[in-house]
Amino acid sequence: MRKALCILADLDDRDLLWLVEHGNYHRFPAGTRLIEAGSRVDNLYIVIDGELDVILSPAKKIGEMGPGDIIGEISRTLA
């Protein structure tokens, strides 16, 4: 959870209140696809409990995310 706390620590009270007022708590069943490669991302997720796999294709797992990780954006290098 430290990763999320570091990022949230930079927000002021008004920003945190906005997150609380506009955010939702969700529990997703195993196998749920949160973000699909190449699609627009409209949500930001903070993992509270459990683990998520980062998969580029069915045969290519590139990482795992857990409590404190923030999901919703992937940086890429522009050519």
Short mmCIF file of the N, C-alpha and C atoms (twelve columns), coordinates in Angstrom:
data_MODEL
# 
_entry.id   MODEL 
# 
loop_
_atom_site.group_PDB 
_atom_site.id 
_atom_site.type_symbol 
_atom_site.label_atom_id 
_atom_site.label_alt_id 
_atom_site.label_comp_id 
_atom_site.label_asym_id 
_atom_site.label_seq_id 
_atom_site.Cartn_x 
_atom_site.Cartn_y 
_atom_site.Cartn_z 
_atom_site.pdbx_PDB_model_num 
ATOM 1   N N  . MET A 1  0.816   -1.195  0.000   1 
ATOM 2   C CA . MET A 1  0.000   0.000   0.000   1 
ATOM 3   C C  . MET A 1  0.860   1.260   0.000   1 
ATOM 4   N N  . ARG A 2  2.137   1.121   0.305   1 
ATOM 5   C CA . ARG A 2  3.018   2.295   0.380   1 
ATOM 6   C C  . ARG A 2  3.094   3.060   -0.930  1 
ATOM 7   N N  . LYS A 3  3.065   2.340   -2.069  1 
ATOM 8   C CA . LYS A 3  3.169   3.006   -3.368  1 
ATOM 9   C C  . LYS A 3  2.020   3.992   -3.555  1 
ATOM 10  N N  . ALA A 4  0.807   3.555   -3.271  1 
ATOM 11  C CA . ALA A 4  -0.352  4.441   -3.414  1 
ATOM 12  C C  . ALA A 4  -0.290  5.574   -2.404  1 
ATOM 13  N N  . LEU A 5  0.146   5.277   -1.195  1 
ATOM 14  C CA . LEU A 5  0.217   6.326   -0.176  1 
ATOM 15  C C  . LEU A 5  1.214   7.410   -0.555  1 
ATOM 16  N N  . CYS A 6  2.313   7.033   -1.201  1 
ATOM 17  C CA . CYS A 6  3.292   8.036   -1.643  1 
ATOM 18  C C  . CYS A 6  2.672   8.979   -2.657  1 
ATOM 19  N N  . ILE A 7  1.912   8.434   -3.592  1 
ATOM 20  C CA . ILE A 7  1.277   9.267   -4.617  1 
ATOM 21  C C  . ILE A 7  0.164   10.108  -3.999  1 
ATOM 22  N N  . LEU A 8  -0.655  9.499   -3.167  1 
ATOM 23  C CA . LEU A 8  -1.765  10.232  -2.552  1 
ATOM 24  C C  . LEU A 8  -1.276  11.313  -1.597  1 
ATOM 25  N N  . ALA A 9  -0.096  11.150  -1.039  1 
ATOM 26  C CA . ALA A 9  0.458   12.135  -0.107  1 
ATOM 27  C C  . ALA A 9  0.704   13.478  -0.783  1 
ATOM 28  N N  . ASP A 10 0.898   13.487  -2.093  1 
ATOM 29  C CA . ASP A 10 1.137   14.728  -2.826  1 
ATOM 30  C C  . ASP A 10 -0.150  15.488  -3.149  1 
ATOM 31  N N  . LEU A 11 -1.289  14.873  -2.898  1 
ATOM 32  C CA . LEU A 11 -2.564  15.527  -3.186  1 
ATOM 33  C C  . LEU A 11 -2.992  16.392  -2.002  1 
ATOM 34  N N  . ASP A 12 -3.682  17.481  -2.303  1 
ATOM 35  C CA . ASP A 12 -4.188  18.303  -1.206  1 
ATOM 36  C C  . ASP A 12 -5.559  17.779  -0.774  1 
ATOM 37  N N  . ASP A 13 -6.111  18.331  0.294   1 
ATOM 38  C CA . ASP A 13 -7.381  17.845  0.845   1 
ATOM 39  C C  . ASP A 13 -8.504  17.876  -0.187  1 
ATOM 40  N N  . ARG A 14 -8.546  18.915  -1.006  1 
ATOM 41  C CA . ARG A 14 -9.605  19.043  -2.012  1 
ATOM 42  C C  . ARG A 14 -9.513  17.897  -3.028  1 
ATOM 43  N N  . ASP A 15 -8.295  17.546  -3.425  1 
ATOM 44  C CA . ASP A 15 -8.107  16.442  -4.370  1 
ATOM 45  C C  . ASP A 15 -8.552  15.116  -3.763  1 
ATOM 46  N N  . LEU A 16 -8.192  14.884  -2.509  1 
ATOM 47  C CA . LEU A 16 -8.585  13.639  -1.846  1 
ATOM 48  C C  . LEU A 16 -10.093 13.545  -1.683  1 
ATOM 49  N N  . LEU A 17 -10.735 14.640  -1.346  1 
ATOM 50  C CA . LEU A 17 -12.202 14.650  -1.239  1 
ATOM 51  C C  . LEU A 17 -12.846 14.332  -2.587  1 
ATOM 52  N N  . TRP A 18 -12.264 14.874  -3.657  1 
ATOM 53  C CA . TRP A 18 -12.800 14.589  -4.993  1 
ATOM 54  C C  . TRP A 18 -12.709 13.091  -5.282  1 
ATOM 55  N N  . LEU A 19 -11.584 12.471  -4.952  1 
ATOM 56  C CA . LEU A 19 -11.431 11.036  -5.176  1 
ATOM 57  C C  . LEU A 19 -12.472 10.239  -4.395  1 
ATOM 58  N N  . VAL A 20 -12.703 10.608  -3.150  1 
ATOM 59  C CA . VAL A 20 -13.685 9.903   -2.318  1 
ATOM 60  C C  . VAL A 20 -15.091 10.079  -2.880  1 
ATOM 61  N N  . GLU A 21 -15.430 11.289  -3.309  1 
ATOM 62  C CA . GLU A 21 -16.778 11.564  -3.814  1 
ATOM 63  C C  . GLU A 21 -17.044 10.918  -5.174  1 
ATOM 64  N N  . HIS A 22 -16.025 10.789  -6.001  1 
ATOM 65  C CA . HIS A 22 -16.222 10.292  -7.356  1 
ATOM 66  C C  . HIS A 22 -15.749 8.850   -7.546  1 
ATOM 67  N N  . GLY A 23 -15.074 8.303   -6.564  1 
ATOM 68  C CA . GLY A 23 -14.558 6.945   -6.682  1 
ATOM 69  C C  . GLY A 23 -15.570 5.906   -6.252  1 
ATOM 70  N N  . ASN A 24 -15.279 4.681   -6.589  1 
ATOM 71  C CA . ASN A 24 -16.115 3.537   -6.223  1 
ATOM 72  C C  . ASN A 24 -15.227 2.398   -5.749  1 
ATOM 73  N N  . TYR A 25 -15.759 1.584   -4.874  1 
ATOM 74  C CA . TYR A 25 -15.074 0.380   -4.429  1 
ATOM 75  C C  . TYR A 25 -15.655 -0.789  -5.208  1 
ATOM 76  N N  . HIS A 26 -14.794 -1.583  -5.825  1 
ATOM 77  C CA . HIS A 26 -15.242 -2.752  -6.577  1 
ATOM 78  C C  . HIS A 26 -14.432 -3.971  -6.165  1 
ATOM 79  N N  . ARG A 27 -15.105 -5.092  -6.135  1 
ATOM 80  C CA . ARG A 27 -14.436 -6.384  -5.950  1 
ATOM 81  C C  . ARG A 27 -14.671 -7.159  -7.244  1 
ATOM 82  N N  . PHE A 28 -13.595 -7.472  -7.950  1 
ATOM 83  C CA . PHE A 28 -13.698 -8.136  -9.240  1 
ATOM 84  C C  . PHE A 28 -13.426 -9.627  -9.095  1 
ATOM 85  N N  . PRO A 29 -14.229 -10.454 -9.766  1 
ATOM 86  C CA . PRO A 29 -13.968 -11.895 -9.729  1 
ATOM 87  C C  . PRO A 29 -12.707 -12.244 -10.518 1 
ATOM 88  N N  . ALA A 30 -12.095 -13.358 -10.166 1 
ATOM 89  C CA . ALA A 30 -10.904 -13.831 -10.882 1 
ATOM 90  C C  . ALA A 30 -11.203 -13.925 -12.368 1 
ATOM 91  N N  . GLY A 31 -10.235 -13.519 -13.173 1 
ATOM 92  C CA . GLY A 31 -10.383 -13.586 -14.625 1 
ATOM 93  C C  . GLY A 31 -10.961 -12.330 -15.257 1 
ATOM 94  N N  . THR A 32 -11.348 -11.355 -14.446 1 
ATOM 95  C CA . THR A 32 -11.893 -10.108 -14.986 1 
ATOM 96  C C  . THR A 32 -10.797 -9.334  -15.701 1 
ATOM 97  N N  . ARG A 33 -11.094 -8.842  -16.884 1 
ATOM 98  C CA . ARG A 33 -10.151 -8.026  -17.649 1 
ATOM 99  C C  . ARG A 33 -10.479 -6.560  -17.360 1 
ATOM 100 N N  . LEU A 34 -9.550  -5.867  -16.718 1 
ATOM 101 C CA . LEU A 34 -9.783  -4.456  -16.369 1 
ATOM 102 C C  . LEU A 34 -9.442  -3.526  -17.520 1 
ATOM 103 N N  . ILE A 35 -8.335  -3.787  -18.175 1 
ATOM 104 C CA . ILE A 35 -7.859  -2.916  -19.243 1 
ATOM 105 C C  . ILE A 35 -7.390  -3.796  -20.392 1 
ATOM 106 N N  . GLU A 36 -7.773  -3.418  -21.601 1 
ATOM 107 C CA . GLU A 36 -7.358  -4.171  -22.775 1 
ATOM 108 C C  . GLU A 36 -6.363  -3.340  -23.576 1 
ATOM 109 N N  . ALA A 37 -5.284  -3.969  -24.006 1 
ATOM 110 C CA . ALA A 37 -4.242  -3.282  -24.762 1 
ATOM 111 C C  . ALA A 37 -4.836  -2.561  -25.966 1 
ATOM 112 N N  . GLY A 38 -4.430  -1.309  -26.143 1 
ATOM 113 C CA . GLY A 38 -4.870  -0.516  -27.277 1 
ATOM 114 C C  . GLY A 38 -6.187  0.206   -27.086 1 
ATOM 115 N N  . SER A 39 -6.874  -0.069  -25.973 1 
ATOM 116 C CA . SER A 39 -8.156  0.594   -25.740 1 
ATOM 117 C C  . SER A 39 -7.965  1.820   -24.850 1 
ATOM 118 N N  . ARG A 40 -8.925  2.713   -24.914 1 
ATOM 119 C CA . ARG A 40 -8.904  3.915   -24.091 1 
ATOM 120 C C  . ARG A 40 -9.118  3.530   -22.625 1 
ATOM 121 N N  . VAL A 41 -8.389  4.185   -21.737 1 
ATOM 122 C CA . VAL A 41 -8.508  3.906   -20.304 1 
ATOM 123 C C  . VAL A 41 -9.219  5.078   -19.644 1 
ATOM 124 N N  . ASP A 42 -10.378 4.812   -19.064 1 
ATOM 125 C CA . ASP A 42 -11.170 5.862   -18.420 1 
ATOM 126 C C  . ASP A 42 -11.164 5.762   -16.899 1 
ATOM 127 N N  . ASN A 43 -10.514 4.740   -16.364 1 
ATOM 128 C CA . ASN A 43 -10.534 4.523   -14.922 1 
ATOM 129 C C  . ASN A 43 -9.125  4.398   -14.358 1 
ATOM 130 N N  . LEU A 44 -9.023  4.708   -13.099 1 
ATOM 131 C CA . LEU A 44 -7.789  4.525   -12.345 1 
ATOM 132 C C  . LEU A 44 -8.131  3.564   -11.215 1 
ATOM 133 N N  . TYR A 45 -7.329  2.537   -11.041 1 
ATOM 134 C CA . TYR A 45 -7.579  1.533   -10.013 1 
ATOM 135 C C  . TYR A 45 -6.436  1.545   -9.010  1 
ATOM 136 N N  . ILE A 46 -6.763  1.426   -7.745  1 
ATOM 137 C CA . ILE A 46 -5.774  1.236   -6.692  1 
ATOM 138 C C  . ILE A 46 -6.066  -0.134  -6.083  1 
ATOM 139 N N  . VAL A 47 -5.099  -1.023  -6.142  1 
ATOM 140 C CA . VAL A 47 -5.292  -2.372  -5.613  1 
ATOM 141 C C  . VAL A 47 -5.242  -2.309  -4.092  1 
ATOM 142 N N  . ILE A 48 -6.296  -2.761  -3.454  1 
ATOM 143 C CA . ILE A 48 -6.391  -2.775  -1.992  1 
ATOM 144 C C  . ILE A 48 -6.027  -4.153  -1.453  1 
ATOM 145 N N  . ASP A 49 -6.484  -5.194  -2.145  1 
ATOM 146 C CA . ASP A 49 -6.270  -6.560  -1.684  1 
ATOM 147 C C  . ASP A 49 -6.208  -7.476  -2.905  1 
ATOM 148 N N  . GLY A 50 -5.404  -8.500  -2.839  1 
ATOM 149 C CA . GLY A 50 -5.318  -9.466  -3.929  1 
ATOM 150 C C  . GLY A 50 -4.205  -9.138  -4.902  1 
ATOM 151 N N  . GLU A 51 -4.196  -9.861  -6.017  1 
ATOM 152 C CA . GLU A 51 -3.179  -9.688  -7.046  1 
ATOM 153 C C  . GLU A 51 -3.820  -9.660  -8.420  1 
ATOM 154 N N  . LEU A 52 -3.153  -8.951  -9.325  1 
ATOM 155 C CA . LEU A 52 -3.570  -8.920  -10.720 1 
ATOM 156 C C  . LEU A 52 -2.370  -9.283  -11.579 1 
ATOM 157 N N  . ASP A 53 -2.621  -10.017 -12.644 1 
ATOM 158 C CA . ASP A 53 -1.575  -10.321 -13.606 1 
ATOM 159 C C  . ASP A 53 -1.638  -9.304  -14.735 1 
ATOM 160 N N  . VAL A 54 -0.480  -8.910  -15.224 1 
ATOM 161 C CA . VAL A 54 -0.382  -8.041  -16.391 1 
ATOM 162 C C  . VAL A 54 -0.015  -8.941  -17.555 1 
ATOM 163 N N  . ILE A 55 -0.943  -9.060  -18.507 1 
ATOM 164 C CA . ILE A 55 -0.782  -10.001 -19.613 1 
ATOM 165 C C  . ILE A 55 -0.941  -9.255  -20.934 1 
ATOM 166 N N  . LEU A 56 0.050   -9.394  -21.825 1 
ATOM 167 C CA . LEU A 56 -0.045  -8.777  -23.147 1 
ATOM 168 C C  . LEU A 56 -0.739  -9.693  -24.145 1 
ATOM 169 N N  . SER A 57 -0.595  -10.965 -23.988 1 
ATOM 170 C CA . SER A 57 -1.295  -11.959 -24.804 1 
ATOM 171 C C  . SER A 57 -1.484  -13.178 -23.912 1 
ATOM 172 N N  . PRO A 58 -2.341  -14.111 -24.308 1 
ATOM 173 C CA . PRO A 58 -2.566  -15.267 -23.433 1 
ATOM 174 C C  . PRO A 58 -1.296  -15.993 -23.011 1 
ATOM 175 N N  . ALA A 59 -0.251  -15.899 -23.810 1 
ATOM 176 C CA . ALA A 59 0.974   -16.625 -23.481 1 
ATOM 177 C C  . ALA A 59 2.071   -15.717 -22.931 1 
ATOM 178 N N  . LYS A 60 1.799   -14.428 -22.714 1 
ATOM 179 C CA . LYS A 60 2.865   -13.522 -22.316 1 
ATOM 180 C C  . LYS A 60 2.491   -12.692 -21.084 1 
ATOM 181 N N  . LYS A 61 2.720   -13.272 -19.918 1 
ATOM 182 C CA . LYS A 61 2.523   -12.549 -18.661 1 
ATOM 183 C C  . LYS A 61 3.771   -11.709 -18.421 1 
ATOM 184 N N  . ILE A 62 3.586   -10.396 -18.240 1 
ATOM 185 C CA . ILE A 62 4.757   -9.522  -18.080 1 
ATOM 186 C C  . ILE A 62 4.918   -8.974  -16.669 1 
ATOM 187 N N  . GLY A 63 3.975   -9.261  -15.779 1 
ATOM 188 C CA . GLY A 63 4.129   -8.784  -14.414 1 
ATOM 189 C C  . GLY A 63 2.930   -9.078  -13.550 1 
ATOM 190 N N  . GLU A 64 3.058   -8.684  -12.295 1 
ATOM 191 C CA . GLU A 64 1.974   -8.828  -11.316 1 
ATOM 192 C C  . GLU A 64 1.828   -7.515  -10.574 1 
ATOM 193 N N  . MET A 65 0.627   -7.231  -10.119 1 
ATOM 194 C CA . MET A 65 0.365   -6.035  -9.326  1 
ATOM 195 C C  . MET A 65 -0.373  -6.461  -8.073  1 
ATOM 196 N N  . GLY A 66 -0.106  -5.749  -6.978  1 
ATOM 197 C CA . GLY A 66 -0.729  -6.098  -5.713  1 
ATOM 198 C C  . GLY A 66 -1.073  -4.865  -4.914  1 
ATOM 199 N N  . PRO A 67 -1.380  -5.053  -3.631  1 
ATOM 200 C CA . PRO A 67 -1.813  -3.942  -2.790  1 
ATOM 201 C C  . PRO A 67 -0.881  -2.728  -2.880  1 
ATOM 202 N N  . GLY A 68 -1.502  -1.579  -3.119  1 
ATOM 203 C CA . GLY A 68 -0.763  -0.328  -3.235  1 
ATOM 204 C C  . GLY A 68 -0.425  0.051   -4.657  1 
ATOM 205 N N  . ASP A 69 -0.528  -0.902  -5.578  1 
ATOM 206 C CA . ASP A 69 -0.236  -0.585  -6.976  1 
ATOM 207 C C  . ASP A 69 -1.403  0.186   -7.590  1 
ATOM 208 N N  . ILE A 70 -1.056  1.094   -8.467  1 
ATOM 209 C CA . ILE A 70 -2.050  1.914   -9.160  1 
ATOM 210 C C  . ILE A 70 -2.055  1.490   -10.618 1 
ATOM 211 N N  . ILE A 71 -3.252  1.221   -11.130 1 
ATOM 212 C CA . ILE A 71 -3.422  0.693   -12.480 1 
ATOM 213 C C  . ILE A 71 -4.292  1.659   -13.278 1 
ATOM 214 N N  . GLY A 72 -3.925  1.876   -14.508 1 
ATOM 215 C CA . GLY A 72 -4.774  2.707   -15.364 1 
ATOM 216 C C  . GLY A 72 -4.010  3.456   -16.424 1 
ATOM 217 N N  . GLU A 73 -2.698  3.359   -16.405 1 
ATOM 218 C CA . GLU A 73 -1.885  4.061   -17.390 1 
ATOM 219 C C  . GLU A 73 -0.598  3.287   -17.593 1 
ATOM 220 N N  . ILE A 74 -0.199  3.178   -18.847 1 
ATOM 221 C CA . ILE A 74 1.088   2.568   -19.162 1 
ATOM 222 C C  . ILE A 74 1.866   3.569   -19.998 1 
ATOM 223 N N  . SER A 75 3.023   3.941   -19.514 1 
ATOM 224 C CA . SER A 75 3.867   4.861   -20.272 1 
ATOM 225 C C  . SER A 75 4.504   4.122   -21.432 1 
ATOM 226 N N  . ARG A 76 4.732   4.841   -22.492 1 
ATOM 227 C CA . ARG A 76 5.431   4.230   -23.623 1 
ATOM 228 C C  . ARG A 76 6.365   5.264   -24.245 1 
ATOM 229 N N  . THR A 77 7.370   4.762   -24.877 1 
ATOM 230 C CA . THR A 77 8.347   5.631   -25.529 1 
ATOM 231 C C  . THR A 77 7.860   5.957   -26.927 1 
ATOM 232 N N  . LEU A 78 7.896   7.219   -27.284 1 
ATOM 233 C CA . LEU A 78 7.504   7.623   -28.627 1 
ATOM 234 C C  . LEU A 78 8.711   7.550   -29.555 1 
ATOM 235 N N  . ALA A 79 8.526   6.987   -30.741 1 
ATOM 236 C CA . ALA A 79 9.637   6.852   -31.703 1 
ATOM 237 C C  . ALA A 79 9.806   8.121   -32.510 1 
# 
